[in-house]
Short mmCIF file of C-alpha atoms and ligand atoms in Angstrom, two decimals:
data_model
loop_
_atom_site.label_atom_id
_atom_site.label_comp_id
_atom_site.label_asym_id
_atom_site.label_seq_id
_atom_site.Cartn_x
_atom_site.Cartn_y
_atom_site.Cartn_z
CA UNK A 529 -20.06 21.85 0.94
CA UNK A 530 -21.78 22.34 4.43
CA UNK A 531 -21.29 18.61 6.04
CA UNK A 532 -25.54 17.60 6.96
CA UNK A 533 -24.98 16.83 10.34
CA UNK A 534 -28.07 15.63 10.81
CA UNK A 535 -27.82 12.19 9.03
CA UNK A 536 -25.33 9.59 7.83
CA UNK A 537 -25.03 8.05 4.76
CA UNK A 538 -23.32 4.96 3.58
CA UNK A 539 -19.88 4.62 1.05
CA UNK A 540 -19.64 2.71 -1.61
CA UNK A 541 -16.48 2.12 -3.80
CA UNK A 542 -17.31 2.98 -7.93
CA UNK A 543 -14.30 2.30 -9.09
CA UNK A 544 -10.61 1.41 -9.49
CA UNK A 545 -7.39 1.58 -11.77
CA UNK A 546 -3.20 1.56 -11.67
CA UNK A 547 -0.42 3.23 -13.05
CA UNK A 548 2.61 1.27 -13.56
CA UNK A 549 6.17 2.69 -15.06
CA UNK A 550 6.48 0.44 -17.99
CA UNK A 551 10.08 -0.65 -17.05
CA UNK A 552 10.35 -4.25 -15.51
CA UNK A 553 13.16 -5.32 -12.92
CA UNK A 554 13.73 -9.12 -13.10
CA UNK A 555 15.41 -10.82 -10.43
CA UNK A 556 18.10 -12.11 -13.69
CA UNK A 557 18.67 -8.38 -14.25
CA UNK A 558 19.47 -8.16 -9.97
CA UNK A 559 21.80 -10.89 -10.06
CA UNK A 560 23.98 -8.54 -12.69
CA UNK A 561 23.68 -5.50 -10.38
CA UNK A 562 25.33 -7.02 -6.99
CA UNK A 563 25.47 -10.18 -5.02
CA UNK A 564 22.78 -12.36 -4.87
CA UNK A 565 20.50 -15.54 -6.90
CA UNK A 566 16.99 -15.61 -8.51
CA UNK A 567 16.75 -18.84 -5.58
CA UNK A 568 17.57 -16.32 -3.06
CA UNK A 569 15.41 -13.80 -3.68
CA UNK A 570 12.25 -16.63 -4.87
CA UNK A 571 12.62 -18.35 -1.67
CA UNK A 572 13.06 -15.38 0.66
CA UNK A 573 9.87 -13.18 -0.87
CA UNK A 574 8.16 -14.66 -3.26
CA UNK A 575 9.12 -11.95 -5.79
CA UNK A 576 10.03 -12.14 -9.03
CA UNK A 577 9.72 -9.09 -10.66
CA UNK A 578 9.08 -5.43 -9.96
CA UNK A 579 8.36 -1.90 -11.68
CA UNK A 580 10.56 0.94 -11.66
CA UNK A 581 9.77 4.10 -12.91
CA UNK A 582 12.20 5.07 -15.87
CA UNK A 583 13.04 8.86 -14.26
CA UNK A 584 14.42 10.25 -17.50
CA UNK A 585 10.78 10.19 -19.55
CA UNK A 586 9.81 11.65 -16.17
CA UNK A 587 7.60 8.72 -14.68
CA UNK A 588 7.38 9.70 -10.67
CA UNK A 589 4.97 9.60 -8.54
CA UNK A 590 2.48 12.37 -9.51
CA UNK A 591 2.76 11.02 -13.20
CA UNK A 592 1.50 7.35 -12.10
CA UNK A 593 -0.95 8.52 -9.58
CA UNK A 594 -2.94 10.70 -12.44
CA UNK A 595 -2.57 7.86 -14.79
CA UNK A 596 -4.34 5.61 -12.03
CA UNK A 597 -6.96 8.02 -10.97
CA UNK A 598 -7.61 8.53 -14.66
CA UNK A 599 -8.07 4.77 -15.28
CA UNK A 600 -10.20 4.63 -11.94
CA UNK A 601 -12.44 7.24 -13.28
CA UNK A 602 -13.20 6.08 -16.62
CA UNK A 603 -13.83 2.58 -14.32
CA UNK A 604 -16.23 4.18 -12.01
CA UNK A 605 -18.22 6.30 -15.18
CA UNK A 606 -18.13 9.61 -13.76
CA UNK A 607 -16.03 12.74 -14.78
CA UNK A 608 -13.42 14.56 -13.45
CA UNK A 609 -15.70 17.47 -12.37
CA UNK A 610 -17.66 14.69 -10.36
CA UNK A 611 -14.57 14.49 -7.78
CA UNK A 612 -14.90 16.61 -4.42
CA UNK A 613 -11.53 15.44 -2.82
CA UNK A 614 -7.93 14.08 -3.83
CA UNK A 615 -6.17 12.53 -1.49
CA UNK A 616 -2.88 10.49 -2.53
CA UNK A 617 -1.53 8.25 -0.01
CA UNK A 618 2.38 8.37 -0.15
CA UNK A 619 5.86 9.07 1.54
CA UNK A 620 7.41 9.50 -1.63
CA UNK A 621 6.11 12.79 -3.41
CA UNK A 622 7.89 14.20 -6.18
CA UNK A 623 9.50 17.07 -4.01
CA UNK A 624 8.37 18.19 -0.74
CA UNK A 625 5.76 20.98 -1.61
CA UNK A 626 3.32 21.14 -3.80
CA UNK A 627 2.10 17.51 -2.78
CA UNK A 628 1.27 14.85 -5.25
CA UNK A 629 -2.19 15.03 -4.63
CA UNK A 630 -2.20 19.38 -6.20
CA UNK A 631 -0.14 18.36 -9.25
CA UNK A 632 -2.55 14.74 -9.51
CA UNK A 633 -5.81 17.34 -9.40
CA UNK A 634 -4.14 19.68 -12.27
CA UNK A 635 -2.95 16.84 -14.14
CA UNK A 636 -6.77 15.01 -14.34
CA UNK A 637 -8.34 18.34 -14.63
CA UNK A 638 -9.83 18.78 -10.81
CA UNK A 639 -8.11 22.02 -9.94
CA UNK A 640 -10.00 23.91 -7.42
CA UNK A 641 -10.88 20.34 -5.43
CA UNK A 642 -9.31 20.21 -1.89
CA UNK A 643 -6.73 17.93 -2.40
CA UNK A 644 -4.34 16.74 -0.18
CA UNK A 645 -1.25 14.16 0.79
CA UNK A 646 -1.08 11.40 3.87
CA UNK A 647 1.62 9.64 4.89
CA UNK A 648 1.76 6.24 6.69
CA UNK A 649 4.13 5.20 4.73
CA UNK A 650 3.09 1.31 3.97
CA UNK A 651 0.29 1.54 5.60
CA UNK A 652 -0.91 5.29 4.08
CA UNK A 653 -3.54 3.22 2.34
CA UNK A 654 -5.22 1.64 4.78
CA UNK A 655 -4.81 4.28 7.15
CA UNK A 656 -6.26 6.99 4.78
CA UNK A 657 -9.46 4.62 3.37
CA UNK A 658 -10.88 4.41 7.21
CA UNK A 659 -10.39 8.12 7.05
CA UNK A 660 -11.80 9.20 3.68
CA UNK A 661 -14.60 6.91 4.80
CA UNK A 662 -15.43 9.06 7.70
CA UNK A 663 -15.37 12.28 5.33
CA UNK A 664 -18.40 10.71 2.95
CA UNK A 665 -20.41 9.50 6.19
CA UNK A 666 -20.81 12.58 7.69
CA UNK A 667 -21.88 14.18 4.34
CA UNK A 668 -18.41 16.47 3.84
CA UNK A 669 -17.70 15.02 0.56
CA UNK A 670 -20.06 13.27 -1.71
CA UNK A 671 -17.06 11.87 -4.59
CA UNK A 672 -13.71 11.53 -3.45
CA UNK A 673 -10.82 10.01 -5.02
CA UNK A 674 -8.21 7.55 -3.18
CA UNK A 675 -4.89 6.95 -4.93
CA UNK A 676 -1.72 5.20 -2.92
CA UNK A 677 1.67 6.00 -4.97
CA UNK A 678 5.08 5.17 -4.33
CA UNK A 679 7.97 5.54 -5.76
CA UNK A 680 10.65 4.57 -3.18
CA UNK A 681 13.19 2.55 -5.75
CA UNK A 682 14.90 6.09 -6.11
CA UNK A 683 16.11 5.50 -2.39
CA UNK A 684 17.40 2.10 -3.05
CA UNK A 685 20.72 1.45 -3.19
CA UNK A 686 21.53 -1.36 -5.88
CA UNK A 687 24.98 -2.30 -5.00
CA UNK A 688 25.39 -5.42 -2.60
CA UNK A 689 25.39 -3.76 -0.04
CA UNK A 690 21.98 -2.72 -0.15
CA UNK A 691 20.53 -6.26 -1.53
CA UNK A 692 18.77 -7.14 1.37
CA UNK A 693 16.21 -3.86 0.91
CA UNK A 694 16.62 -3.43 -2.90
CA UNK A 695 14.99 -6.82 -4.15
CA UNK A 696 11.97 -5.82 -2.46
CA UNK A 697 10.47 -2.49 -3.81
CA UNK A 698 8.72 -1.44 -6.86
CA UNK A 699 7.35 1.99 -8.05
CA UNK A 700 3.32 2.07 -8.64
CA UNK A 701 0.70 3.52 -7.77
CA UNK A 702 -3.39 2.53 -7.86
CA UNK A 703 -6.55 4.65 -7.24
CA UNK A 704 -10.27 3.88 -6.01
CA UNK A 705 -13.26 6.46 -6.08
CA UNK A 706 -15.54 6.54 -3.18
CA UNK A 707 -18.67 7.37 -3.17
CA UNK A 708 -21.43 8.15 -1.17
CA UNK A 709 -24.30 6.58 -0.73
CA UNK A 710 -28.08 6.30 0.64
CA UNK A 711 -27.70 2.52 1.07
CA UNK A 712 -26.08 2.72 4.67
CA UNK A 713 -25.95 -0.89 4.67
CA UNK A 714 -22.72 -0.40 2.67
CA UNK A 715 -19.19 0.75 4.04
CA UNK A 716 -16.67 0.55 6.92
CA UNK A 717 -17.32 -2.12 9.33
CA UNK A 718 -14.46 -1.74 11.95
CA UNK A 719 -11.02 -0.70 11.59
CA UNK A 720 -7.89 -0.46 13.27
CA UNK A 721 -4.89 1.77 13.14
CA UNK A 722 -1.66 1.67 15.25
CA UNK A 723 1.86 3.53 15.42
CA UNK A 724 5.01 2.85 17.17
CA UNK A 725 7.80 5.41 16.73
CA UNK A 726 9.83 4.10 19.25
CA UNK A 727 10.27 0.95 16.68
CA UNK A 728 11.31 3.44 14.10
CA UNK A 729 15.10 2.39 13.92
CA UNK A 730 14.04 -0.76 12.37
CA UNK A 731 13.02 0.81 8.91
CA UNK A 732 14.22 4.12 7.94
CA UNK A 733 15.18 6.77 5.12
CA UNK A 734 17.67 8.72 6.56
CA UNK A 735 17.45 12.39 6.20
CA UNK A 736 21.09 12.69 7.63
CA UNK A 737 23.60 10.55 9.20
CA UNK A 738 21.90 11.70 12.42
CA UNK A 739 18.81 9.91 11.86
CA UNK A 740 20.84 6.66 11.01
CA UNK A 741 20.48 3.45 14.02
CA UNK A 742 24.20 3.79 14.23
CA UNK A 743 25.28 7.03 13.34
CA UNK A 744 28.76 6.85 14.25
CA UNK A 745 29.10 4.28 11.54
CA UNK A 746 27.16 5.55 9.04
CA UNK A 747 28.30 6.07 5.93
CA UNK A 748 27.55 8.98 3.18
CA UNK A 749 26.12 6.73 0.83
CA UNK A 750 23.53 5.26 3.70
CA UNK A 751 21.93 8.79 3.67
CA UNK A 752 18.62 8.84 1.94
CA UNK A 753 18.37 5.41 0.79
CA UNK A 754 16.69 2.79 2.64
CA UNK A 755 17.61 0.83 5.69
CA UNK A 756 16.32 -1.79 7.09
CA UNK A 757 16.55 -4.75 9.70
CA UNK A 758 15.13 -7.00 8.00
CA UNK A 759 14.89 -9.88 10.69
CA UNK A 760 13.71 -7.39 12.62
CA UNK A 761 11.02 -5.99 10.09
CA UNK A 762 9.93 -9.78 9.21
CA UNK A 763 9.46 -10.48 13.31
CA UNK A 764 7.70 -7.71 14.03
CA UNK A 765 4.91 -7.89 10.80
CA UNK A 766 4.49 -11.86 11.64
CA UNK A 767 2.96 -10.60 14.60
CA UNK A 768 1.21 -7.52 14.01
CA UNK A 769 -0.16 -9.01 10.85
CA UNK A 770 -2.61 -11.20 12.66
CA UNK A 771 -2.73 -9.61 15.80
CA UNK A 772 -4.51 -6.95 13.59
CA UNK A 773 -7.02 -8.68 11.41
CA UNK A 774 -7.63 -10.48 14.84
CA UNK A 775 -8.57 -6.84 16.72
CA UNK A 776 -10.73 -6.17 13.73
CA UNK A 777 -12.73 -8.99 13.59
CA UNK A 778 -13.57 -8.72 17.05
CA UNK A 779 -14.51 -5.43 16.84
CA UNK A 780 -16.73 -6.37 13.79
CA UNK A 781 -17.80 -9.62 16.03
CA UNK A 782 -17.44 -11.77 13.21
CA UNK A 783 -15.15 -14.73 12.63
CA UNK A 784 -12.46 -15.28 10.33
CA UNK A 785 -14.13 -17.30 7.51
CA UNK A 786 -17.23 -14.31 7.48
CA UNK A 787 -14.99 -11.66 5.03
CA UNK A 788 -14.63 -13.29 1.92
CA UNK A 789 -11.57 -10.64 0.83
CA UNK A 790 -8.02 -10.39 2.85
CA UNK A 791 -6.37 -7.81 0.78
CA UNK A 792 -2.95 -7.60 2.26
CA UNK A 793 0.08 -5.26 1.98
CA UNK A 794 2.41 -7.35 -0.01
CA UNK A 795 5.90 -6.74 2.03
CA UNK A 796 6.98 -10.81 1.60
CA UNK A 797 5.30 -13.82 0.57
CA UNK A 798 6.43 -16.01 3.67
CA UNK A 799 4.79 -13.12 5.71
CA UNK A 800 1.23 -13.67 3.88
CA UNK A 801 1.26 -17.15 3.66
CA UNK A 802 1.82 -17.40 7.76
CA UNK A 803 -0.81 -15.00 8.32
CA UNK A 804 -3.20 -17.13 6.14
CA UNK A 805 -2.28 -20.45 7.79
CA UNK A 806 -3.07 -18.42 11.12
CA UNK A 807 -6.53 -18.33 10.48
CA UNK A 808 -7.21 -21.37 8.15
CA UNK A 809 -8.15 -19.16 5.44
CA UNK A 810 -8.08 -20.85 1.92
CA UNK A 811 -5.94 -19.07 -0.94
CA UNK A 812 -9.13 -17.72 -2.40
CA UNK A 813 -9.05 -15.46 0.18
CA UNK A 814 -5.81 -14.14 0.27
CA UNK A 815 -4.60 -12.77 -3.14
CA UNK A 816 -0.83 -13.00 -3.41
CA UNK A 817 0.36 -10.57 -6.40
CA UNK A 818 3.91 -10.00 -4.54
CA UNK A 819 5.58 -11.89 -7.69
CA UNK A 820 4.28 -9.15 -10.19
CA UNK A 821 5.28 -6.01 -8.60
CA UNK A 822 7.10 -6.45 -5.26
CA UNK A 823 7.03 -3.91 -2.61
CA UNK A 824 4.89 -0.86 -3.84
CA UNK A 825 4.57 0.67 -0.13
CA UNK A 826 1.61 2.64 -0.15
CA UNK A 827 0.05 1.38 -3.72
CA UNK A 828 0.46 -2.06 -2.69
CA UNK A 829 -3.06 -3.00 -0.93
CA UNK A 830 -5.33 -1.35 -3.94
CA UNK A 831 -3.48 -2.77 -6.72
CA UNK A 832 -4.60 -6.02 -5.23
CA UNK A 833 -7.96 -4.88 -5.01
CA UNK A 834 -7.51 -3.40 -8.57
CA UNK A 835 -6.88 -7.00 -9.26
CA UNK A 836 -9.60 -8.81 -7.82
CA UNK A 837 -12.14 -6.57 -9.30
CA UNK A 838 -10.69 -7.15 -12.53
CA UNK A 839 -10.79 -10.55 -12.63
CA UNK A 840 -14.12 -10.54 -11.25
CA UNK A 841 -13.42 -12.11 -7.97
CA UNK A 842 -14.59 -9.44 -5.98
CA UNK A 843 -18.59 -9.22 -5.71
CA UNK A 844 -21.10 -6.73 -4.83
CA UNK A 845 -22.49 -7.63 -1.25
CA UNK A 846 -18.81 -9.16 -0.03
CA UNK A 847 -16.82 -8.31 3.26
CA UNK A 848 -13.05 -7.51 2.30
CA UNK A 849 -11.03 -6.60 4.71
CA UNK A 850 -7.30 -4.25 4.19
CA UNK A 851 -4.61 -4.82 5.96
CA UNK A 852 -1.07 -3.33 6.05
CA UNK A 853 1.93 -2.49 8.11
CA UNK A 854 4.86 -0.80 7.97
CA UNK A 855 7.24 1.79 8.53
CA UNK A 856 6.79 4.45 11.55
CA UNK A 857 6.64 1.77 12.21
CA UNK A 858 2.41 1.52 11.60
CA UNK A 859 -0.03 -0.87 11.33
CA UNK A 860 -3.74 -1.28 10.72
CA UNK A 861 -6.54 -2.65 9.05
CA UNK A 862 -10.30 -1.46 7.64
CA UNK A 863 -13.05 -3.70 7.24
CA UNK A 864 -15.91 -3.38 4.09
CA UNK A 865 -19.00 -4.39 3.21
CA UNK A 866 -19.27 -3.89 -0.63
N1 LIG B 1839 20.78 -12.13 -1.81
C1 LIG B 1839 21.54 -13.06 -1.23
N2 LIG B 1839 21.83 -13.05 0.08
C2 LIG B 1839 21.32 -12.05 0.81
C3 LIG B 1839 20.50 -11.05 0.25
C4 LIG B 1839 20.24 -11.10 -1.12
N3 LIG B 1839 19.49 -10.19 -1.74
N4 LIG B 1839 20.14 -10.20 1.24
C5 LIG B 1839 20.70 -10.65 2.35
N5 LIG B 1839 21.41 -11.76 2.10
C6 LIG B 1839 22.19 -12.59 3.04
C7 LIG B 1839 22.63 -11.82 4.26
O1 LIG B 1839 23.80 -11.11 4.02
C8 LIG B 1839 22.81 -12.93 5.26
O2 LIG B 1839 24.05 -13.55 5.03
P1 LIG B 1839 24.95 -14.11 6.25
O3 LIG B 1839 24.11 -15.17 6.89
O4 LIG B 1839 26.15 -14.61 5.57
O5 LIG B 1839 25.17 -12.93 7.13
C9 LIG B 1839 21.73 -13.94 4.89
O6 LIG B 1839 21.36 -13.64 3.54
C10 LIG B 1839 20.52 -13.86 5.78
O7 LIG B 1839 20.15 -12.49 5.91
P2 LIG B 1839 18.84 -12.06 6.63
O8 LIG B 1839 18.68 -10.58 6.55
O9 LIG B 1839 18.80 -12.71 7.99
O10 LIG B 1839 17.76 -12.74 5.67
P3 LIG B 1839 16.25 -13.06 5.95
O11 LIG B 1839 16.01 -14.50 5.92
O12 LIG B 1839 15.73 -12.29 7.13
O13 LIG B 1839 15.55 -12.45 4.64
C11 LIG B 1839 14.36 -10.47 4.04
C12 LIG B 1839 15.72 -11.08 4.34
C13 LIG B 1839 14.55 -9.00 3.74
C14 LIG B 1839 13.79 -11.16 2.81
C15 LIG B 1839 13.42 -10.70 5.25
O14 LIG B 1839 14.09 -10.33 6.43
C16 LIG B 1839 12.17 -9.88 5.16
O15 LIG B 1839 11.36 -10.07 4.29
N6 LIG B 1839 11.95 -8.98 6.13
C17 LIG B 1839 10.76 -8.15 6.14
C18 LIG B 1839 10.96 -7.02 5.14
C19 LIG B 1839 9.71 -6.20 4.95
O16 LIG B 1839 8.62 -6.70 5.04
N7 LIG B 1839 9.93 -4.93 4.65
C20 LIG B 1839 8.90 -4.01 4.29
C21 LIG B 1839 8.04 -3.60 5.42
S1 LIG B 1839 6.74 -2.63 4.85
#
């Protein structure tokens, strides 16, 4: 399609849906794995139980994100052959080539569509949204498709000495369709994104004992599984978290209490429930789903938004603002009218 320069439309979102592996990690079935309480984890995240995608009936990424796209298209009314672009947020594709957003267009029936992965890791959502958005405004695309999908339990390392990364993460993944629209009253607002690779060391995967913070102590079964600091992590998203939604309401010019949505990368509980404090904002506003699913990296800030549609919180005519952070490390949010 030839992008018409010449004018700008608005976006609108149509619809949403997940895809969750059907197996359920407790906290009680953690505490029979390695070294650690149900208290402990409660207190610490606010998580009490997670997804993981049973591998050996082949749930994996790809397979969740087409079951979420699939549910987000039957949402939004439209067809498969309505879709222009795929694009799959993740850092966890099934292999490294083809990505999951080629096998995601075969799997719903798209093939042909320009489809295509992004990375940022937890914040590949939120990242990718303010970009998609971009793609309908200027006319490029007229239907696209927006699925984050993770599957990162696969580099978690059960054992105690991985418990303080493995009670966090959960496989998922959750899709919105875009679409756009005449009514340019309706869209992005103001965003923000941010990187900082030389804060990498603090939350890694490994590729080799090279990559590890301290390589001369690394051992082989640190390779490819996830590390993290996470004091380090914790001090570092307690400040960016509201630092963020701070820089994007001034960009906006509006005030705190004016977006009726804060839908938030769920990394801890404690880490929410500061930021919310930090700007007086009552629970309403703030959806904590944490206890359901845990960590689900890059599928994290739409299943919350998957939520609050459901449930009919969310209303035509709203502000809702995303917000995530994460590894890289990365940060950023993206402000909506609805
Ligand atoms: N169960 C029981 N004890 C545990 C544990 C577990 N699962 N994990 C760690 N501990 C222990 C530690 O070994 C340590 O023991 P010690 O004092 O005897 O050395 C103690 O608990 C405190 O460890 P610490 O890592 O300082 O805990 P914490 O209060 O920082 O909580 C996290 C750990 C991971 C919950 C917290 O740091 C956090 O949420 N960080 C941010 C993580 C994040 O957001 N990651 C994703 C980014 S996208």
């Amino acid at each position: 399609m030839t992008p018409n320069q010449s004018r700008q439309y608005g976006v609108e979102i149509i619809g949403s849906g997940n895809g969750l592996p059907s197996r359920r990690l407790t906290n009680a079935d953690l505490v029979k794995m390695m070294d650690t309480s149900e208290e402990w984890i409660i207190q610490r995240t606010g998580i009490e139980e997670r997804r993981l995608c049973d591998w050996d009936s082949g749930e994996k990424t790809s397979v969740l994100a087409a079951q979420a796209l699939q549910t987000a298209i039957d949402d939004a009314g439209i067809t498969p052959a309505d879709i222009d672009l795929i694009v799959v947020a993740t850092m966890t594709p099934d292999m490294p080539t083809p990505t999951v957003s080629c096998l995601v267009a075969s799997k719903i029936g798209c093939d042909g569509v320009p489809a295509f992965d992004f990375n940022a890791a937890c914040s590949g959502f939120v990242f990718s949204i303010s970009t998609v958005h971009e793609l309908l405004k200027g006319g490029m695309f007229k239907t696209v498709a927006l699925i984050g999908a993770d599957c990162l339990t696969q580099y978690i390392d059960y054992s105690t000495a991985g418990r303080t990364a493995s009670i966090l993460f959960g496989d998922a993944a959750s899709a919105i369709i875009l679409r756009r629209t005449d009514d340019t009253s309706k869209g992005l607002i103001a965003h923000a994104m941010h990187t900082d690779g030389a804060g990498s060391s603090i939350l890694l995967i490994p590729g080799s004992r090279s990559d590890h913070p301290d390589p001369e102590n690394c051992e082989d079964r640190e390779v490819k599984r996830v590390y993290m600091n996470g004091p380090m992590v914790f001090k570092f998203a307690v400040k960016k978290f509201p630092e963020v939604i701070q820089e994007t309401l001034d960009l906006a010019g509006l005030e705190a209490d004016d977006v009726d949505h804060y839908i938030c990368h769920q990394a801890n509980a404690r880490i929410l429930e500061a930021a919310r404090k930090r700007f007086g904002l009552h629970e309403d506003k703030l959806r904590i789903n944490i206890n359901k699913y845990g960590n689900t990296v890059a599928a994290s800030c739409p299943l919350v938004f998957n939520e609050l549609c459901k449930d009919g919180s969310i209303k035509p005519g709203q502000r809702v603002m995303f917000i995530a952070f994460g590894a890289g490390l990365t940060w950023g949010a993206s402000l909506w009218q609805l």
